[in-house]
mmCIF file of N, CA and C in Angstrom:
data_model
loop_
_atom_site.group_PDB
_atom_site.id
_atom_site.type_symbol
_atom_site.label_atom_id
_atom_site.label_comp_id
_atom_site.label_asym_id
_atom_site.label_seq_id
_atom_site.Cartn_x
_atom_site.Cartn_y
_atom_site.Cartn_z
ATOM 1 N N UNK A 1 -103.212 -131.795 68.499
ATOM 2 C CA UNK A 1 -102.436 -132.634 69.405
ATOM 3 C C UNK A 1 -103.184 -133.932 69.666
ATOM 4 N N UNK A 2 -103.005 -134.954 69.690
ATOM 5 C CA UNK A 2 -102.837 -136.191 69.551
ATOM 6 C C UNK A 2 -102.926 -136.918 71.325
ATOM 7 N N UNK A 3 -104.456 -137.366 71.909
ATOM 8 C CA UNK A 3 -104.124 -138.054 72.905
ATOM 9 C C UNK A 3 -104.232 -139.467 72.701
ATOM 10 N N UNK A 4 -103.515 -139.984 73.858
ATOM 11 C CA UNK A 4 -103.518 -141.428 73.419
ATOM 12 C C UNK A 4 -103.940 -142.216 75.049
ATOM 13 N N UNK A 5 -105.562 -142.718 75.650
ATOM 14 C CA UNK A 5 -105.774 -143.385 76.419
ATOM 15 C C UNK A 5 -105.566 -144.478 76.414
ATOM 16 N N UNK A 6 -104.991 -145.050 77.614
ATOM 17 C CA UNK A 6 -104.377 -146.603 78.193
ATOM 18 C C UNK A 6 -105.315 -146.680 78.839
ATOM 19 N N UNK A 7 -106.556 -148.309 78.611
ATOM 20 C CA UNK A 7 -107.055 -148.650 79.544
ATOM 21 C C UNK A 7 -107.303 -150.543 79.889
ATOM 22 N N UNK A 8 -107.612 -151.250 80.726
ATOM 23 C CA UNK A 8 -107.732 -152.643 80.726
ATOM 24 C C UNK A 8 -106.245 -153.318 81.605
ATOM 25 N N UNK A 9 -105.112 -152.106 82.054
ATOM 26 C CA UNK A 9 -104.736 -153.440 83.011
ATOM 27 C C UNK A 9 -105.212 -153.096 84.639
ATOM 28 N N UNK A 10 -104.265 -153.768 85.089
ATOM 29 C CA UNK A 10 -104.614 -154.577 86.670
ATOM 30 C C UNK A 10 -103.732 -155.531 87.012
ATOM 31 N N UNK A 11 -104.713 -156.222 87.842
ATOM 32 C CA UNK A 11 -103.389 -157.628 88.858
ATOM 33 C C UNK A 11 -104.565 -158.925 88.193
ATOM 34 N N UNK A 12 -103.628 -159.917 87.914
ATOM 35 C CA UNK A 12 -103.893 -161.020 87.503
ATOM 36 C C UNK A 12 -102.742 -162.048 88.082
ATOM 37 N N UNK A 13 -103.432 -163.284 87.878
ATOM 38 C CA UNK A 13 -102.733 -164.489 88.590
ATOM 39 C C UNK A 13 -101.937 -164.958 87.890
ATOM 40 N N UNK A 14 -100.598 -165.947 87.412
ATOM 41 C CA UNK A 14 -99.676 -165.969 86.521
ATOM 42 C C UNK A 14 -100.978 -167.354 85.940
ATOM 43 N N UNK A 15 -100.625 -167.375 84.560
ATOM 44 C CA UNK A 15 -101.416 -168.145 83.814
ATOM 45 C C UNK A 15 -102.713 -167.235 82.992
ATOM 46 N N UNK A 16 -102.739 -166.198 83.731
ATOM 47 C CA UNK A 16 -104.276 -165.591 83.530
ATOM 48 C C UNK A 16 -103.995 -164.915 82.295
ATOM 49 N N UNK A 17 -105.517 -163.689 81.680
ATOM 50 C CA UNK A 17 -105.371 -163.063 80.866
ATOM 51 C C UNK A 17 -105.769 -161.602 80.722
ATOM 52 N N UNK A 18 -105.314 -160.505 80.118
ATOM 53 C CA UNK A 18 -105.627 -159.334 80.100
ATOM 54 C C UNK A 18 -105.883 -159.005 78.868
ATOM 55 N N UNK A 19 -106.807 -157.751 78.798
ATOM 56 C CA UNK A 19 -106.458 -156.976 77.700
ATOM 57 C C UNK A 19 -106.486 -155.514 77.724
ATOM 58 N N UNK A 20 -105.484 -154.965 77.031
ATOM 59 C CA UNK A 20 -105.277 -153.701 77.377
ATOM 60 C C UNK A 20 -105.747 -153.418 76.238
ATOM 61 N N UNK A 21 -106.315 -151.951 76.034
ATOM 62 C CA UNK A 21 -106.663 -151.115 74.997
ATOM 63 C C UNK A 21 -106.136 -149.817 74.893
ATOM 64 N N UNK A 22 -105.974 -148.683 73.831
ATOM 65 C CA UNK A 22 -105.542 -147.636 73.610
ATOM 66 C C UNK A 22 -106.376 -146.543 73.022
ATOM 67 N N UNK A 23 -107.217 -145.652 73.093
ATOM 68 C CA UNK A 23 -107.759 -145.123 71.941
ATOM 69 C C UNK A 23 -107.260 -143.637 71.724
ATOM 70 N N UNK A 24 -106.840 -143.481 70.349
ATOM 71 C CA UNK A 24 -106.446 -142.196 70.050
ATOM 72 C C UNK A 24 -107.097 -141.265 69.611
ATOM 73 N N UNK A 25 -107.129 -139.973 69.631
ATOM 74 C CA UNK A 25 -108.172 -138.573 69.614
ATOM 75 C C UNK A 25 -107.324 -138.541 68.268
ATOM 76 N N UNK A 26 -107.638 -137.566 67.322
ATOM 77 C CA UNK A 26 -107.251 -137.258 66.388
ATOM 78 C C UNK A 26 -107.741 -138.153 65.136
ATOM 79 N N UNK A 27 -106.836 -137.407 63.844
ATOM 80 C CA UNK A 27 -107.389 -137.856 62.251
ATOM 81 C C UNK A 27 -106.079 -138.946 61.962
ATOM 82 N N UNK A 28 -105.148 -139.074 62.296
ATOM 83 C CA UNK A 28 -103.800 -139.738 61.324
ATOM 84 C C UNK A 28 -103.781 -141.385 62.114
ATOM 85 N N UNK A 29 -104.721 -141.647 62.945
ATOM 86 C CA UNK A 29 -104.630 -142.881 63.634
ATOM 87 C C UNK A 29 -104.313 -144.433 62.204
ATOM 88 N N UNK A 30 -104.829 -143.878 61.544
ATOM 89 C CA UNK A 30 -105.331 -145.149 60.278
ATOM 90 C C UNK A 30 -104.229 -144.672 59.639
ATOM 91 N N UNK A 31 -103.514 -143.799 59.695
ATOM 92 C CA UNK A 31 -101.971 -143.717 58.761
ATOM 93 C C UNK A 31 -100.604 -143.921 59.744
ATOM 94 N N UNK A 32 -100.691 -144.417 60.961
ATOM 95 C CA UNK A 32 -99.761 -144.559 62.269
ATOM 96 C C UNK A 32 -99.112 -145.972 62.538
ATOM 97 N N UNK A 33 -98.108 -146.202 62.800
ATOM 98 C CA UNK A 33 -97.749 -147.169 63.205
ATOM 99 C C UNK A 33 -98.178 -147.404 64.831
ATOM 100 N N UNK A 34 -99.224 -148.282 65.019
ATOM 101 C CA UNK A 34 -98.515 -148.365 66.808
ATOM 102 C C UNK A 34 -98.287 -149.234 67.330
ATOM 103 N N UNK A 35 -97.917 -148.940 68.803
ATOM 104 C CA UNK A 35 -96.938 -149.530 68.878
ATOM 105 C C UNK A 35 -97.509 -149.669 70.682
ATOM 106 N N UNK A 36 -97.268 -151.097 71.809
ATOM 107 C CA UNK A 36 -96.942 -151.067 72.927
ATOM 108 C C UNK A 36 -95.680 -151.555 73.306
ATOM 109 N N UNK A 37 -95.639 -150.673 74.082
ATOM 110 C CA UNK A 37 -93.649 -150.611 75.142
ATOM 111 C C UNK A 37 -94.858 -151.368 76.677
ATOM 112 N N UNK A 38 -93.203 -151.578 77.435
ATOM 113 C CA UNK A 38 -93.571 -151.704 78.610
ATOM 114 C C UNK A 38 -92.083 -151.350 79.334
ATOM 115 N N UNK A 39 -92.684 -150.836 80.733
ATOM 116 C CA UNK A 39 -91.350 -150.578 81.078
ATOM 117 C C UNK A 39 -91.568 -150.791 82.795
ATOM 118 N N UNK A 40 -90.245 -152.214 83.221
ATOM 119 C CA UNK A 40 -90.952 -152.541 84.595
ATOM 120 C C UNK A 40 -89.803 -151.898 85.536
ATOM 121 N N UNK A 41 -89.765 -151.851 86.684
ATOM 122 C CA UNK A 41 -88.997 -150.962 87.967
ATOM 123 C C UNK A 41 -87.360 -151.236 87.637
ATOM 124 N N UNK A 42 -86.551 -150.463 87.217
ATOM 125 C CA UNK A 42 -85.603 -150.533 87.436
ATOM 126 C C UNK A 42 -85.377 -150.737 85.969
ATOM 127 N N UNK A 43 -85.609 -150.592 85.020
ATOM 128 C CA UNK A 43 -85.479 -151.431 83.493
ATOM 129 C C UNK A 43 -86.147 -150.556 82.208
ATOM 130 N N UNK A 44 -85.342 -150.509 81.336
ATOM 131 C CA UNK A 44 -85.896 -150.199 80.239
ATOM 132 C C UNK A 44 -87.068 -149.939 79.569
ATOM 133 N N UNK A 45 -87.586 -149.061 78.759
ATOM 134 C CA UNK A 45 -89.086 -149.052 78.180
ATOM 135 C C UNK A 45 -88.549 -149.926 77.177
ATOM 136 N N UNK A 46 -89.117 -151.215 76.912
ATOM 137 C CA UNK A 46 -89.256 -152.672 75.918
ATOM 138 C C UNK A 46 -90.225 -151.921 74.538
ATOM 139 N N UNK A 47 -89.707 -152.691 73.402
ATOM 140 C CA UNK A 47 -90.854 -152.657 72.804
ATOM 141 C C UNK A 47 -91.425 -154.133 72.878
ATOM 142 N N UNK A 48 -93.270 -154.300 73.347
ATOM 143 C CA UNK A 48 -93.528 -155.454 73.255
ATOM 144 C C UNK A 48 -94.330 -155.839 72.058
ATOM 145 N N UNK A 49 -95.114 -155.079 71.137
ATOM 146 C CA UNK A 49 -95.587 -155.525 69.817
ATOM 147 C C UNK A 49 -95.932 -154.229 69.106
ATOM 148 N N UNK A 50 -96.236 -154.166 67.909
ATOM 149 C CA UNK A 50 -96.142 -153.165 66.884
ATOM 150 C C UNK A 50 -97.221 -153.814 65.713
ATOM 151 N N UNK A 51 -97.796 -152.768 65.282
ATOM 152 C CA UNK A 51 -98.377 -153.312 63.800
ATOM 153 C C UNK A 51 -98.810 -152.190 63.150
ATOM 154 N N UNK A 52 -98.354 -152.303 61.761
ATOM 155 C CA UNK A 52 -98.235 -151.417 60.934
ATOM 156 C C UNK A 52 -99.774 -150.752 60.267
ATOM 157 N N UNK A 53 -99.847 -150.110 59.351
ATOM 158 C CA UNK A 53 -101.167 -149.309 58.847
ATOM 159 C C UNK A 53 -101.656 -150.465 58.140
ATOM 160 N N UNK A 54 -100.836 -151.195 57.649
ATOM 161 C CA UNK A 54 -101.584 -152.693 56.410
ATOM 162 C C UNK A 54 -101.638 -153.759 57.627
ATOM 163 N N UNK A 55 -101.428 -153.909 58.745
ATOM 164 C CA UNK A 55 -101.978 -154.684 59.829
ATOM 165 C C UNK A 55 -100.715 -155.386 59.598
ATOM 166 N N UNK A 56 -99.712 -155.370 59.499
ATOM 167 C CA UNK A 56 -98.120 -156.104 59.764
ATOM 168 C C UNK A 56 -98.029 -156.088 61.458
ATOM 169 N N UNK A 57 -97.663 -156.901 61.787
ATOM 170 C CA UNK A 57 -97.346 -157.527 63.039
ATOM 171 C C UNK A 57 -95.458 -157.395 63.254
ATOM 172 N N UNK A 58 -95.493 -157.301 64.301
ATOM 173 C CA UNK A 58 -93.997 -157.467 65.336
ATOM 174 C C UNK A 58 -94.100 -157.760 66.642
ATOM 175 N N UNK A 59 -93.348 -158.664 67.403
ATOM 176 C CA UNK A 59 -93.497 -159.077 68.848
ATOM 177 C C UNK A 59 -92.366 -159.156 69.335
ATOM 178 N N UNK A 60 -92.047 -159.092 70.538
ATOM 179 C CA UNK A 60 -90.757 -159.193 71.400
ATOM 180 C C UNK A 60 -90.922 -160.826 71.744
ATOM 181 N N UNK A 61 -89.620 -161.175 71.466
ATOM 182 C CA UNK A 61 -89.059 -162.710 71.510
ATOM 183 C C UNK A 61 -90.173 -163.131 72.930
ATOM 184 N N UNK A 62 -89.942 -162.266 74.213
ATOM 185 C CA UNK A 62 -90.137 -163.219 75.115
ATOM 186 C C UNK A 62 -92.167 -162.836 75.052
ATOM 187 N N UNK A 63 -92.706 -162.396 74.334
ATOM 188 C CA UNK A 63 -93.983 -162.257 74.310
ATOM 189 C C UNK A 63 -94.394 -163.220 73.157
ATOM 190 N N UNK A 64 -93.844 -163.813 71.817
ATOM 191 C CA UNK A 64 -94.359 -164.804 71.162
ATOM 192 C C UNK A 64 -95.271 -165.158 71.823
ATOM 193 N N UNK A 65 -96.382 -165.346 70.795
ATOM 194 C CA UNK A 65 -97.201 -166.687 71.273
ATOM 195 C C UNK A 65 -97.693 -166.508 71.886
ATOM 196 N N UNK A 66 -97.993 -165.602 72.712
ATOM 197 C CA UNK A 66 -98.888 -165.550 74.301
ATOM 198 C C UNK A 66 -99.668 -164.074 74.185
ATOM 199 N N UNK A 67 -99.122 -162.735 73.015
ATOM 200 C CA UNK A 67 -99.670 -161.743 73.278
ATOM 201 C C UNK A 67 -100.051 -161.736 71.607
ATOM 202 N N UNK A 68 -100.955 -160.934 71.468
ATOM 203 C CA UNK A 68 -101.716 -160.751 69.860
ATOM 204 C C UNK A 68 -101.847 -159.053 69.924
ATOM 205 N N UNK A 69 -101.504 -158.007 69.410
ATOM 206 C CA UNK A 69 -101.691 -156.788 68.916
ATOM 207 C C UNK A 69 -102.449 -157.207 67.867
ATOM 208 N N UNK A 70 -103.467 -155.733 68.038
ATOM 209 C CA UNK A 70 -104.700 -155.814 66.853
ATOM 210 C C UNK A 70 -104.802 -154.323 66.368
ATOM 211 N N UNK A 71 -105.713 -153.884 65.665
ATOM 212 C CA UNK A 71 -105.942 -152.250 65.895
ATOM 213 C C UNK A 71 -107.799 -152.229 65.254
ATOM 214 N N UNK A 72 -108.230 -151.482 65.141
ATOM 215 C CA UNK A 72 -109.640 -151.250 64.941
ATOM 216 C C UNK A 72 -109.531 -150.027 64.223
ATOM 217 N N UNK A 73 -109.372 -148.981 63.152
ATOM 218 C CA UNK A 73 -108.938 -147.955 62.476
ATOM 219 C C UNK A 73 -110.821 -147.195 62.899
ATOM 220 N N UNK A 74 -111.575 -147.916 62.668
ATOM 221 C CA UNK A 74 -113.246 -147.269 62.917
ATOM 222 C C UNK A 74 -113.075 -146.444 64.177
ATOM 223 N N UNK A 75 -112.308 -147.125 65.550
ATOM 224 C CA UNK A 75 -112.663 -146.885 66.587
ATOM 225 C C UNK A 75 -111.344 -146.045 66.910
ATOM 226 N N UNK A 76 -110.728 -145.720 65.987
ATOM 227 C CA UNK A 76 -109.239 -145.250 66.443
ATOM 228 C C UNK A 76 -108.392 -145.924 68.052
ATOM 229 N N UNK A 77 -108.397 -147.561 68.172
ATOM 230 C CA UNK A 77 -108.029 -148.191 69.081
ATOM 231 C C UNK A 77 -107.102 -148.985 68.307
ATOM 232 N N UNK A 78 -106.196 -149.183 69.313
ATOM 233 C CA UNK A 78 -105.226 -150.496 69.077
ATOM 234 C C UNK A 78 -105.181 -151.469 70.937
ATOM 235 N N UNK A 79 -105.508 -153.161 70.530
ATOM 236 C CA UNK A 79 -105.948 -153.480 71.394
ATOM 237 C C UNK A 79 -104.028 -154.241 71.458
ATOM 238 N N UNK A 80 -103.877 -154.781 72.886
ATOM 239 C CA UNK A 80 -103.316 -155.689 73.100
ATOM 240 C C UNK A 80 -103.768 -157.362 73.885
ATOM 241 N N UNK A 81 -103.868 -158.044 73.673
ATOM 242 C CA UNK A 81 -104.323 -159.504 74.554
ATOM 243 C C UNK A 81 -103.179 -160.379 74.729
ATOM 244 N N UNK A 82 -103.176 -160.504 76.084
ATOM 245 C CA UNK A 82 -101.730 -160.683 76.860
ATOM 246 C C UNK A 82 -102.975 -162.471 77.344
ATOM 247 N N UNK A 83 -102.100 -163.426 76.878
ATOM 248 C CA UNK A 83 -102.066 -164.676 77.668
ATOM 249 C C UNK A 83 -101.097 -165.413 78.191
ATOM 250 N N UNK A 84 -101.516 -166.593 78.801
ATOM 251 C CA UNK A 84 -100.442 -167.505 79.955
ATOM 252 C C UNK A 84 -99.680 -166.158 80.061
ATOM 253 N N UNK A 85 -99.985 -165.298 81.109
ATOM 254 C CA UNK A 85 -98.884 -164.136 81.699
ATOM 255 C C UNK A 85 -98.077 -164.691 82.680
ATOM 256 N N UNK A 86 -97.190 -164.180 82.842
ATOM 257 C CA UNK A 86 -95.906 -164.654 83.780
ATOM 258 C C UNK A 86 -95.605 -163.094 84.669
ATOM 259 N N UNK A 87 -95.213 -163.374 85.851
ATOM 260 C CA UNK A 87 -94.750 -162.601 86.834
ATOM 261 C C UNK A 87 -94.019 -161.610 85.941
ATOM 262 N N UNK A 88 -93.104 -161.604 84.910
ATOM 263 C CA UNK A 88 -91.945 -161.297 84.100
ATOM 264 C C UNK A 88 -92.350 -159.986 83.621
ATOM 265 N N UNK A 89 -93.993 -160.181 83.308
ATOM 266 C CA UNK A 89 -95.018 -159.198 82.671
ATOM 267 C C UNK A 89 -95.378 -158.255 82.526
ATOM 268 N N UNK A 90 -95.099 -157.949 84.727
ATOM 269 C CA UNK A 90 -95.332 -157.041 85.002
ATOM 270 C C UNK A 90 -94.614 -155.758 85.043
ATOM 271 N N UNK A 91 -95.437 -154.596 84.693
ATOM 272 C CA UNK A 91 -94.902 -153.509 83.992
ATOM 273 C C UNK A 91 -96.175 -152.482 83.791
ATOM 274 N N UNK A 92 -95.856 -151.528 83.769
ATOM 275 C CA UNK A 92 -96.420 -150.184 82.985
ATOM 276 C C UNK A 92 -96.323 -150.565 81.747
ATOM 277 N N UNK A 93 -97.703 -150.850 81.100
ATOM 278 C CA UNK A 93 -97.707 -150.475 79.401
ATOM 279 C C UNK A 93 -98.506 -149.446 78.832
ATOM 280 N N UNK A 94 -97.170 -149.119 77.827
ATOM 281 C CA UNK A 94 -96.986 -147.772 77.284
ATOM 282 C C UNK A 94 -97.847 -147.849 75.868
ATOM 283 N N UNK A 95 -98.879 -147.155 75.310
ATOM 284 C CA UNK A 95 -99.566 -147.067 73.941
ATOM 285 C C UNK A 95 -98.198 -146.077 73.068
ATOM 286 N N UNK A 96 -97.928 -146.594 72.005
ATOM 287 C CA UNK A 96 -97.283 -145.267 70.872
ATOM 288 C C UNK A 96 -97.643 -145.155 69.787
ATOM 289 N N UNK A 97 -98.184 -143.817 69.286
ATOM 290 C CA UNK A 97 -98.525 -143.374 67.849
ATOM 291 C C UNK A 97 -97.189 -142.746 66.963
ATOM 292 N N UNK A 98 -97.128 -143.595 65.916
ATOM 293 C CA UNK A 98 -96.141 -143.062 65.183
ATOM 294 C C UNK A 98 -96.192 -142.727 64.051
ATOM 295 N N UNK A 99 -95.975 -141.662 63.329
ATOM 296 C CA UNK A 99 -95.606 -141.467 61.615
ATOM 297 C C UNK A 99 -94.621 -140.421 61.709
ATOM 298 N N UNK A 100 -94.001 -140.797 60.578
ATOM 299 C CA UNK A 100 -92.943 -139.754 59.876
ATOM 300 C C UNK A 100 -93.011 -138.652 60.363
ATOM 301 N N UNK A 101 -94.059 -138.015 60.581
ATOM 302 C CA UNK A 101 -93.977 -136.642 61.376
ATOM 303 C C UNK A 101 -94.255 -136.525 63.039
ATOM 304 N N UNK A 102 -94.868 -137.875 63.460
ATOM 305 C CA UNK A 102 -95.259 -137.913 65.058
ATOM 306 C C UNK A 102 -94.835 -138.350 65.978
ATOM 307 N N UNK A 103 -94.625 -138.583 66.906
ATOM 308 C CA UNK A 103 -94.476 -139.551 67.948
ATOM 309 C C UNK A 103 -95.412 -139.175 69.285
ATOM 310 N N UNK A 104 -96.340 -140.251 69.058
ATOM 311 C CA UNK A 104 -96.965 -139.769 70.861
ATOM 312 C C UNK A 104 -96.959 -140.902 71.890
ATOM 313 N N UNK A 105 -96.995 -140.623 73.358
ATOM 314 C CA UNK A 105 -96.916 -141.741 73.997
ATOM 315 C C UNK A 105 -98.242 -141.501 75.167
ATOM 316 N N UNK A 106 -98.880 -142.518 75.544
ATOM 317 C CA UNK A 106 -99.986 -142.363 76.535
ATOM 318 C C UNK A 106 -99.137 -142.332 77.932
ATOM 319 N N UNK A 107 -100.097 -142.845 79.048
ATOM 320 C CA UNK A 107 -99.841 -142.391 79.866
ATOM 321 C C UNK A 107 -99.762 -143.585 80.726
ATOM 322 N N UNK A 108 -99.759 -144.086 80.607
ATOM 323 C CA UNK A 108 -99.207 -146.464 80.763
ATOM 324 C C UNK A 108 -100.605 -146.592 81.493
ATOM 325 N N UNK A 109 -100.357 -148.017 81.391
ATOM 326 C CA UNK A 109 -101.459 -148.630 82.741
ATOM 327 C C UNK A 109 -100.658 -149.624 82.878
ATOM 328 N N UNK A 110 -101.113 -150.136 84.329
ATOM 329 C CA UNK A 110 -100.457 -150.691 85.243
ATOM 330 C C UNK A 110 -100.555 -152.268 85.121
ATOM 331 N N UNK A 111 -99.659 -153.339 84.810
ATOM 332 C CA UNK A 111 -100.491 -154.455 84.659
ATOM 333 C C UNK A 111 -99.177 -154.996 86.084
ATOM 334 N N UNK A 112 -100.047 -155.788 86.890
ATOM 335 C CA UNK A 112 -99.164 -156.520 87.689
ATOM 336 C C UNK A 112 -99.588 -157.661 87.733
ATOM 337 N N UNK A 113 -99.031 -159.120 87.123
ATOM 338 C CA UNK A 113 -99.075 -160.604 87.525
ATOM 339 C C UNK A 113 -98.010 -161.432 88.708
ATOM 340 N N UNK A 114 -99.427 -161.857 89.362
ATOM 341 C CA UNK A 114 -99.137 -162.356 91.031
ATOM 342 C C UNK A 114 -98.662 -164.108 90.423
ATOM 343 N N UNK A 115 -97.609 -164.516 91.348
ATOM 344 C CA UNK A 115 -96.998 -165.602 91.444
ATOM 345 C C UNK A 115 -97.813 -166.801 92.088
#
């Protein structure tokens, strides 16, 4: 079984920067797609970026440009770096491990940006 730790958010000022990290227990991390969601009060779990096993990239329209997904396969981590954050931001973000046979989800951390 497959855990997946969320760690690095908090409260930040709008403009500021975070970075969240993920690290997964297990062997299939370097064959996984992952993936961060966010999901704020009242609203949907988002997907906000994704990157594949060959390091392919995906971002949600309103995160362009401001957030970078990475992964580290040595350290079994996938990082996120959230800049110029906006109030909009704030949310529980969700880590996801995925392959053909998996799906796991962590356990969020909390990022809140103050106005």
């Amino acid at each position: 079984q497959v855990q997946l730790v969320e760690s690095g958010g908090g409260l930040v000022q709008a403009g500021g920067s975070l970075r969240v990290s993920c690290v997964a227990s297990g062997r299939i991390f370097s064959i996984s797609y992952m993936g961060w969601y966010r999901q704020a009060p009242g609203k949907q779990r988002e997907l906000v970026a994704g990157i594949t096993t060959s390091g392919s990239t995906n971002y949600a329209d309103s995160v362009k440009g401001r957030f970078t997904i990475s992964r580290d396969n040595a350290k079994n981590t996938v990082y996120l770096q959230m800049n110029s954050l906006k109030p909009e931001d704030t949310a529980v973000y969700y880590c996801n491990q995925r392959t053909q046979w998996h799906d796991y989800w962590g356990q969020g951390t909390q990022v809140t940006v103050s106005s």
